[in-house]
Every structure is written in structure tokens, then in C-alpha cells.
mmCIF file of C-alpha atoms and ligand atoms in Angstrom:
data_model
loop_
_atom_site.group_PDB
_atom_site.id
_atom_site.type_symbol
_atom_site.label_atom_id
_atom_site.label_comp_id
_atom_site.label_asym_id
_atom_site.label_seq_id
_atom_site.Cartn_x
_atom_site.Cartn_y
_atom_site.Cartn_z
ATOM 1 C CA MET A 1 -9.326 -25.169 -8.378
ATOM 2 C CA ILE A 2 -8.197 -22.999 -5.267
ATOM 3 C CA ASP A 3 -6.068 -23.210 -2.019
ATOM 4 C CA ILE A 4 -7.363 -23.311 1.194
ATOM 5 C CA ARG A 5 -6.887 -23.938 4.470
ATOM 6 C CA CYS A 6 -8.967 -26.179 7.315
ATOM 7 C CA SER A 7 -9.801 -23.509 10.562
ATOM 8 C CA GLY A 8 -9.353 -27.324 12.214
ATOM 9 C CA CYS A 9 -6.954 -29.069 11.648
ATOM 10 C CA GLY A 10 -4.503 -26.265 9.771
ATOM 11 C CA GLN A 11 -4.227 -28.903 6.488
ATOM 12 C CA ARG A 12 -4.325 -27.894 3.526
ATOM 13 C CA TYR A 13 -6.668 -28.983 0.761
ATOM 14 C CA ALA A 14 -7.723 -28.085 -2.407
ATOM 15 C CA SER A 15 -11.441 -27.211 -3.995
ATOM 16 C CA TYR A 16 -13.882 -26.157 -6.533
ATOM 17 C CA LEU A 17 -16.257 -24.233 -4.900
ATOM 18 C CA PRO A 18 -15.074 -21.366 -3.214
ATOM 19 C CA GLU A 19 -17.680 -21.005 -0.791
ATOM 20 C CA HIS A 20 -15.398 -23.564 0.940
ATOM 21 C CA ALA A 21 -13.494 -20.816 2.043
ATOM 22 C CA ASP A 22 -12.903 -20.734 6.014
ATOM 23 C CA LYS A 23 -14.292 -24.353 5.986
ATOM 24 C CA ARG A 24 -12.686 -27.065 7.814
ATOM 25 C CA CYS A 25 -12.147 -30.273 5.739
ATOM 26 C CA SER A 26 -13.595 -32.801 5.365
ATOM 27 C CA ARG A 27 -12.410 -34.568 8.089
ATOM 28 C CA CYS A 28 -12.603 -32.351 10.687
ATOM 29 C CA ALA A 29 -15.995 -31.588 9.542
ATOM 30 C CA ALA A 30 -16.526 -35.294 10.045
ATOM 31 C CA GLU A 31 -14.813 -34.538 13.832
ATOM 32 C CA VAL A 32 -17.178 -32.487 14.586
ATOM 33 C CA THR A 33 -20.946 -33.971 13.379
ATOM 34 C CA TRP A 34 -19.966 -36.981 15.146
ATOM 35 C CA ASP A 35 -18.936 -34.922 18.384
ATOM 36 C CA SER A 36 -22.777 -33.187 17.785
ATOM 37 C CA LEU A 37 -24.587 -37.163 17.576
ATOM 38 C CA SER A 38 -25.928 -38.380 21.164
ATOM 39 C CA PRO A 39 -24.543 -41.316 22.203
ATOM 40 C CA GLU A 40 -27.283 -43.364 21.356
ATOM 41 C CA ALA A 41 -26.748 -42.313 18.317
ATOM 42 C CA ARG A 42 -23.326 -42.909 17.546
ATOM 43 C CA ARG A 43 -23.412 -46.424 19.350
ATOM 44 C CA ALA A 44 -25.891 -47.601 16.631
ATOM 45 C CA ILE A 45 -23.871 -45.536 13.973
ATOM 46 C CA ASP A 46 -20.982 -48.004 15.358
ATOM 47 C CA ASP A 47 -22.685 -50.957 15.629
ATOM 48 C CA ALA A 48 -23.727 -50.428 11.809
ATOM 49 C CA ILE A 49 -20.683 -49.569 10.344
ATOM 50 C CA ALA A 50 -19.276 -52.966 11.997
ATOM 51 C CA ARG A 51 -22.121 -54.670 10.125
ATOM 52 C CA GLY A 52 -20.712 -53.563 7.248
ATOM 53 C CA ALA A 53 -20.724 -49.811 5.304
ATOM 54 C CA MET A 54 -23.737 -49.686 3.374
ATOM 55 C CA ALA A 55 -25.515 -50.120 7.301
ATOM 56 C CA GLY A 56 -23.451 -47.736 8.364
ATOM 57 C CA LEU A 57 -24.397 -45.813 5.993
ATOM 58 C CA ILE A 58 -28.487 -46.254 6.695
ATOM 59 C CA ALA A 59 -27.797 -46.049 10.424
ATOM 60 C CA MET A 60 -26.104 -42.479 9.422
ATOM 61 C CA ARG A 61 -29.125 -41.473 7.379
ATOM 62 C CA GLU A 62 -31.880 -42.531 10.087
ATOM 63 C CA ALA A 63 -29.737 -40.452 13.092
ATOM 64 C CA ASP A 64 -31.344 -37.753 14.116
ATOM 65 C CA PRO A 65 -30.159 -35.321 12.868
ATOM 66 C CA PRO A 66 -29.481 -37.410 9.863
ATOM 67 C CA ILE A 67 -25.907 -37.704 7.965
ATOM 68 C CA LEU A 68 -26.618 -37.842 4.339
ATOM 69 C CA LEU A 69 -23.956 -38.319 1.206
ATOM 70 C CA PRO A 70 -21.298 -37.075 0.224
ATOM 71 C CA HIS A 71 -20.760 -36.348 4.364
ATOM 72 C CA ALA A 72 -22.195 -39.922 5.272
ATOM 73 C CA MET A 73 -18.948 -40.533 3.622
ATOM 74 C CA ASP A 74 -16.399 -38.835 5.742
ATOM 75 C CA VAL A 75 -18.460 -40.043 9.008
ATOM 76 C CA LEU A 76 -18.046 -43.752 7.945
ATOM 77 C CA GLN A 77 -14.016 -43.411 6.942
ATOM 78 C CA LEU A 78 -13.370 -41.350 10.228
ATOM 79 C CA ARG A 79 -15.633 -44.114 12.722
ATOM 80 C CA SER A 80 -14.044 -47.157 10.440
ATOM 81 C CA LYS A 81 -10.516 -45.764 10.973
ATOM 82 C CA ALA A 82 -10.715 -44.850 14.341
ATOM 83 C CA GLY A 83 -11.582 -49.644 15.485
ATOM 84 C CA PRO A 84 -14.142 -50.904 17.797
ATOM 85 C CA SER A 85 -12.893 -49.305 20.561
ATOM 86 C CA GLU A 86 -13.232 -45.949 21.745
HETATM 87 ZN ZN1 LIG B 1 -9.016 -30.286 9.023
#
């Protein structure tokens, strides 16, 4: 187990993977992914998440570029916390 400081928010987290050093924590990585999506893709994914977690994960897999598990779980969590309003 190694201790890593996120390059985005500065939060410390532990990882077993040394190659994760200098990377962002899962939450910051999800924000970067979300910011890189087109407005259409964001709307489609948010609409799907409103119908349920599974629908949200499927919508992310169908996005361009696709967001795959396990990273999709981080994005799902990020958007679920964000709530329905922008
Ligand atoms: Zn972070």
C-alpha cells in the first residue's frame, strides 16, 4: 500500500498501484471525464441516471468515447451527488 496525493484536489488516498502516483483520485478523474463530454452526452447520461444506476452505466458505455467500468462507477457517483439541477 502506498500513499498518494491527488494532483487535482490534494486529497491523500492509498493505492496498491505505484503507476497511480501523480494521478488524480477517482473523484477528480470522474470530473475530468465529465468535463470532456459533449453537452448532448452529458444530458443523455444525466437523463439515464435519473432512471436508475444501471441505465446510467449503459448510457456511459454508449457515450463517445465510452466510459467503462470501473471508472463509470466514479462518474455515476459524481453525478448522483450533483443532483438533478445543473
Ligand atoms: Zn482529487
